[in-house]
PDB file of C-alpha atoms in Angstrom:
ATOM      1  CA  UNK A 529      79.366 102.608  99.630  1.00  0.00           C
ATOM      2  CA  UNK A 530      80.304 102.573 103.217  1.00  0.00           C
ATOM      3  CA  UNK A 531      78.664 105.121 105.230  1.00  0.00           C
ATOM      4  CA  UNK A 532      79.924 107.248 108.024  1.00  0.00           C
ATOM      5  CA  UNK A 533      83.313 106.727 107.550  1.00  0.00           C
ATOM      6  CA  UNK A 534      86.390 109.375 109.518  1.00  0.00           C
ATOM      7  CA  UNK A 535      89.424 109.916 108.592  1.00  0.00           C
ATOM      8  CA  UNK A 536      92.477 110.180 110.999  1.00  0.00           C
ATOM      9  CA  UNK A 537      95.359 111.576 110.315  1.00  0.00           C
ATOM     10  CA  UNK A 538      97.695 110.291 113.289  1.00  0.00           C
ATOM     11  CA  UNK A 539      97.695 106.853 112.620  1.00  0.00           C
ATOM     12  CA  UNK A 540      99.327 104.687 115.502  1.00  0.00           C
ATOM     13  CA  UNK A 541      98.473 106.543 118.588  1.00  0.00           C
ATOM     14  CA  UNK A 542      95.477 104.719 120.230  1.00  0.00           C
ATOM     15  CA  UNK A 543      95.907 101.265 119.006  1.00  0.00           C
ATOM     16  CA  UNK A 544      95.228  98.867 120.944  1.00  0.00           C
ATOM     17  CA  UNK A 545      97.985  96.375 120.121  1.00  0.00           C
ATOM     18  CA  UNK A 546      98.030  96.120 116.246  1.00  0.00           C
ATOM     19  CA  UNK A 547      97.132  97.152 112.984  1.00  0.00           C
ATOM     20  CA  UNK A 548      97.314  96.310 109.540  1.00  0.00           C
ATOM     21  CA  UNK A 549      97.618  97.812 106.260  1.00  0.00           C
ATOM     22  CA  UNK A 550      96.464  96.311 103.183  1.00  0.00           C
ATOM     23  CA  UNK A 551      99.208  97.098 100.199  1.00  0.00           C
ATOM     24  CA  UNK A 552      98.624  97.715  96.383  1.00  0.00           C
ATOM     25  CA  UNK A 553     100.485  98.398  93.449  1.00  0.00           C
ATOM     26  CA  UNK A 554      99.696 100.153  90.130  1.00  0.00           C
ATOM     27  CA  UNK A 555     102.001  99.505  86.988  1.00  0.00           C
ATOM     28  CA  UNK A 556     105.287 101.108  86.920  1.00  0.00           C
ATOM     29  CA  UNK A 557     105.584 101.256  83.181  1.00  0.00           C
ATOM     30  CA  UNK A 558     102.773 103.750  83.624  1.00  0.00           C
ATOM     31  CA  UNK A 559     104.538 107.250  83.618  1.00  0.00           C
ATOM     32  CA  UNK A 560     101.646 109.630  83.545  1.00  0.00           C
ATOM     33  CA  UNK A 561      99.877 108.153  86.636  1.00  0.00           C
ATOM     34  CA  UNK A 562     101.185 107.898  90.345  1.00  0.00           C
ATOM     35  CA  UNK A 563      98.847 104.987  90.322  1.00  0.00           C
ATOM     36  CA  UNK A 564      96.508 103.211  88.061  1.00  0.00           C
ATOM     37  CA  UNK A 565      93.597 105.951  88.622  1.00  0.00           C
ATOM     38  CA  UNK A 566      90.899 103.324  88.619  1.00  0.00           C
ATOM     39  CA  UNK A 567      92.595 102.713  92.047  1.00  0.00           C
ATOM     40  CA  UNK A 568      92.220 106.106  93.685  1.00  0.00           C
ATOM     41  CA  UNK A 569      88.835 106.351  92.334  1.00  0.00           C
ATOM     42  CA  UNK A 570      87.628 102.864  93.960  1.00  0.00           C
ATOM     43  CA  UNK A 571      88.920 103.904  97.520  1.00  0.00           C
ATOM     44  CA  UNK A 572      87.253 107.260  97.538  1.00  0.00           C
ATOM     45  CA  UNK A 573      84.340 107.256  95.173  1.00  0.00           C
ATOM     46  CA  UNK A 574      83.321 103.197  96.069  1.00  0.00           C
ATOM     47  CA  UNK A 575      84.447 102.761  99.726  1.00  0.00           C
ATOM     48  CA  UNK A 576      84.011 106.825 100.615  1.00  0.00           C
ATOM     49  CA  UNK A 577      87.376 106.805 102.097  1.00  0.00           C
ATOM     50  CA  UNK A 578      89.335 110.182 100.964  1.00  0.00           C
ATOM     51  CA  UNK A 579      93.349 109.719 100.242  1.00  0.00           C
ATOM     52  CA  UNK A 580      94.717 112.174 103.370  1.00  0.00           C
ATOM     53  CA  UNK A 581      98.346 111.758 102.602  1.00  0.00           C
ATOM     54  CA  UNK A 582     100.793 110.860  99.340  1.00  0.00           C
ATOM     55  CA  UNK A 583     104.600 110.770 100.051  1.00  0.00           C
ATOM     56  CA  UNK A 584     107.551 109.244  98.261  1.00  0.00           C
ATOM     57  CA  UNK A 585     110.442 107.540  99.775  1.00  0.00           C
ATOM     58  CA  UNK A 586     113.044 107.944  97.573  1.00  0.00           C
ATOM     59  CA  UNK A 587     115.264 105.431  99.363  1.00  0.00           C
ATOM     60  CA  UNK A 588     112.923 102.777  98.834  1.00  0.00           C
ATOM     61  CA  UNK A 589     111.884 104.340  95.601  1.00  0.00           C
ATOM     62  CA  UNK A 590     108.392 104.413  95.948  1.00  0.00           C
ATOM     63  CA  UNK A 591     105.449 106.380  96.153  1.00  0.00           C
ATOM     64  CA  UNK A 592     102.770 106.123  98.530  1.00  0.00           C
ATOM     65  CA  UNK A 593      99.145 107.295  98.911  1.00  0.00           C
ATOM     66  CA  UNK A 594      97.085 106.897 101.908  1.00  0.00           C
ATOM     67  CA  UNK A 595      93.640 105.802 103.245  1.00  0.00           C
ATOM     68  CA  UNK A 596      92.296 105.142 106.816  1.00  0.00           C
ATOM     69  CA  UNK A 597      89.611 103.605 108.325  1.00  0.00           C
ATOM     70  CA  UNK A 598      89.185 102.962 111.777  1.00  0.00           C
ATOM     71  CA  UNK A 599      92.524 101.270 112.221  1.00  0.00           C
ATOM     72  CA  UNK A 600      93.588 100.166 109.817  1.00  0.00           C
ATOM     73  CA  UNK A 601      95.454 101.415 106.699  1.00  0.00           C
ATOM     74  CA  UNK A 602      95.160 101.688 102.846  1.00  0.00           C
ATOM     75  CA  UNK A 603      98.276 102.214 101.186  1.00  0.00           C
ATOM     76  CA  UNK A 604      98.926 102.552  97.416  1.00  0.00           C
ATOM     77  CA  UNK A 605     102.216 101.769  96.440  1.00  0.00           C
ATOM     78  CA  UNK A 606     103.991 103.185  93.024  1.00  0.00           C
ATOM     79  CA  UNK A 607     107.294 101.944  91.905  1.00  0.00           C
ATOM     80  CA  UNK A 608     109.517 104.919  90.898  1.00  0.00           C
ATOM     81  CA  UNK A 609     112.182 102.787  89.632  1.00  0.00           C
ATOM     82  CA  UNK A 610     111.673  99.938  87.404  1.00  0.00           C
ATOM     83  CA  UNK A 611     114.538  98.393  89.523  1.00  0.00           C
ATOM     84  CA  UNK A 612     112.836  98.898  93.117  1.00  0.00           C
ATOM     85  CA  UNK A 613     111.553  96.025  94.616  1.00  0.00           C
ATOM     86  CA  UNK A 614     107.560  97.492  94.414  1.00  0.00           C
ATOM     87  CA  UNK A 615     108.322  97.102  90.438  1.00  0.00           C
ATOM     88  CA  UNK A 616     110.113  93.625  91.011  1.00  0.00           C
ATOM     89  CA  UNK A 617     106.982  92.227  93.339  1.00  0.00           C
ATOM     90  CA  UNK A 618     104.668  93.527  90.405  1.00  0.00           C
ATOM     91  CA  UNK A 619     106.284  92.012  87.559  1.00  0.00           C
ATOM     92  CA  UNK A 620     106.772  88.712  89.075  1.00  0.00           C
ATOM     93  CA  UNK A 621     103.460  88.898  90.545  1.00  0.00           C
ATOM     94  CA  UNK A 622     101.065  91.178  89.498  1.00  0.00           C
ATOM     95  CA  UNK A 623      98.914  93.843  91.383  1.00  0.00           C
ATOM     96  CA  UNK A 624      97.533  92.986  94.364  1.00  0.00           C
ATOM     97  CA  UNK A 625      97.719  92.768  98.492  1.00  0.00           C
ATOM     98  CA  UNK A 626     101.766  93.165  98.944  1.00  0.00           C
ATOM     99  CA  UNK A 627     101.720  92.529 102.591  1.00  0.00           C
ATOM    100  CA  UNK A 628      99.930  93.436 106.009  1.00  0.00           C
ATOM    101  CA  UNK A 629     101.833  95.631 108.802  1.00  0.00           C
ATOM    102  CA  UNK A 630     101.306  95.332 112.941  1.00  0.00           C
ATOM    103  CA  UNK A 631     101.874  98.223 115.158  1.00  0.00           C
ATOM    104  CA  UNK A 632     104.489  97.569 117.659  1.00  0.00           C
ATOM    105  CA  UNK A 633     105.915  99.407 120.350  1.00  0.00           C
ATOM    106  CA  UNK A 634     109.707  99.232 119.190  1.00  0.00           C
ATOM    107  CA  UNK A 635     110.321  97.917 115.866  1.00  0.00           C
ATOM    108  CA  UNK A 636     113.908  96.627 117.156  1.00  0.00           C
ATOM    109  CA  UNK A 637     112.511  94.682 119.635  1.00  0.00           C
ATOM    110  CA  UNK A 638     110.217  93.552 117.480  1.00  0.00           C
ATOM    111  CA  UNK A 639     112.602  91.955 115.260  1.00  0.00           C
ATOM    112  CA  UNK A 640     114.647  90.489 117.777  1.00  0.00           C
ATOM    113  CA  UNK A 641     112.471  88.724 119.911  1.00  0.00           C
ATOM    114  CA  UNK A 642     110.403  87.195 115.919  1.00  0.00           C
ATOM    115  CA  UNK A 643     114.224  86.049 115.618  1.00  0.00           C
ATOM    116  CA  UNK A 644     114.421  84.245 118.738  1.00  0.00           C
ATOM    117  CA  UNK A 645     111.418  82.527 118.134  1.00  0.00           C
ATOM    118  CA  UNK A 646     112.782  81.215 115.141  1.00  0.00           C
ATOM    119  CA  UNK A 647     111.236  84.020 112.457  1.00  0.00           C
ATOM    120  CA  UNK A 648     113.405  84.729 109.340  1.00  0.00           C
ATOM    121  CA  UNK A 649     114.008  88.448 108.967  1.00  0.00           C
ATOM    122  CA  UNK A 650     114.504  90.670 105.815  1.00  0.00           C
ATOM    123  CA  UNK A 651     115.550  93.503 107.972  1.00  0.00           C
ATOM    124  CA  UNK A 652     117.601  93.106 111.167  1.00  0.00           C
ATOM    125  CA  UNK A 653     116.717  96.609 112.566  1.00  0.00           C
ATOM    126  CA  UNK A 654     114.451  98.839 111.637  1.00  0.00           C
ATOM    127  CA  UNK A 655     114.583 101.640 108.559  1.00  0.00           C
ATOM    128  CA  UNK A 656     112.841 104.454 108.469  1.00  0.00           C
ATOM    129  CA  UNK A 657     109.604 104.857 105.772  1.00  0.00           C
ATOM    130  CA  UNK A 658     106.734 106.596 104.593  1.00  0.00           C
ATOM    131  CA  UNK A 659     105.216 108.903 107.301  1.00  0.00           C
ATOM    132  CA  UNK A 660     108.548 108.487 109.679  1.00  0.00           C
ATOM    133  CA  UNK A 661     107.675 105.066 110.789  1.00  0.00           C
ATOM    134  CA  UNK A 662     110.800 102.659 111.808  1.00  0.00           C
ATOM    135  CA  UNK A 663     109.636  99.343 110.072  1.00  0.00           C
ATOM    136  CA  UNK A 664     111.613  95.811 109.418  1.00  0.00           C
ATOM    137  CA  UNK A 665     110.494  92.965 107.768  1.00  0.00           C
ATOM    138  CA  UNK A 666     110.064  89.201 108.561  1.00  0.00           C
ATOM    139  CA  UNK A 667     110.620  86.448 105.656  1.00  0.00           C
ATOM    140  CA  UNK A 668     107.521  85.100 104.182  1.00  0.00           C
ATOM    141  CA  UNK A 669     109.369  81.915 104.076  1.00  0.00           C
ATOM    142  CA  UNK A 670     108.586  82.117 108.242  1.00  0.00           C
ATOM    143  CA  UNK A 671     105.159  83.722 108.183  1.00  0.00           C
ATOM    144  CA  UNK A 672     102.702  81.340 105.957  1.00  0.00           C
ATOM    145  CA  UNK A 673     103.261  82.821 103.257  1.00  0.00           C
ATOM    146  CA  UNK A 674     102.475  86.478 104.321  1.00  0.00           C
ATOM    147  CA  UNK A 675     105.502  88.996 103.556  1.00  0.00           C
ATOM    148  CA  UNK A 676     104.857  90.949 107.472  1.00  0.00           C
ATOM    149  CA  UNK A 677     106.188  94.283 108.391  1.00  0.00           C
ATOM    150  CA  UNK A 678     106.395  95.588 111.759  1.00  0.00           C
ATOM    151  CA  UNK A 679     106.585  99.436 112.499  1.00  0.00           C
ATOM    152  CA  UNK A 680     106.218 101.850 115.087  1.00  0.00           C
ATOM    153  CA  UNK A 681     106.617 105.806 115.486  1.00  0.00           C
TER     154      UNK A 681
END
């Protein structure tokens, strides 16, 4: 168990540059849980880390539960649609690490300048999400492999 650990509830102010957040999914064919509870339990019970925030974003049709520590981000993601893309990701692929997230200072800007250098994007400006970040996407096609989100406030 880790020892020690705080909990923050303002989660971009005082980053240095970045941040990540680690991404994973519980079954969406399972109605009576927001996520498989095994899940929940690990995070607080194993790691001592205590969920501080659960939100859904209906436009993205999913729920989300949150852990910090330090800086970086736990997120538990439930599909709340069997056609969102959470539930899409998970039945082609499982449960698991979705993608990781960097801080920026303008998600926009972000975008743009990752498409000048070349970067595929899933989103060419930023949407809003969970806890009223502006986020947008770059391709995994571009990024090794790793599905990468930028956000900011």
């Amino acid at each position: 168990k880790i020892e020690e650990m705080t909990r923050e509830t303002d989660t971009l102010d005082g980053y240095a540059c970045s941040s990540w957040y680690l991404w994973r999914y519980a079954s969406p064919r399972d109605q009576d849980h927001a996520w498989d509870p095994e899940a929940i339990k690990y995070w607080e019970e194993v790691m001592g880390l205590k969920c501080y925030n659960i939100e859904e974003v209906a436009d993205q049709k999913v729920k989300t539960a949150f852990f910090k520590v330090g800086e970086v981000k736990i997120e538990l993601l439930e599909a709340t649609s069997p056609d969102s893309t959470i539930a899409s990701f998970i039945e082609k692929k499982g449960a698991g690490v979705h993608h990781i997230a960097f801080a920026v200072e303008n998600t926009d800007q972000a975008l743009k300048d990752a498409e000048e250098k070349g970067v595929k994007l899933i989103d060419k400006q930023a949407r809003k999400a969970a806890e009223s970040l502006n986020i947008g996407f770059l391709h995994p096609k571009s990024t090794l492999g790793v599905l990468t989100e930028l956000c900011c406030k």
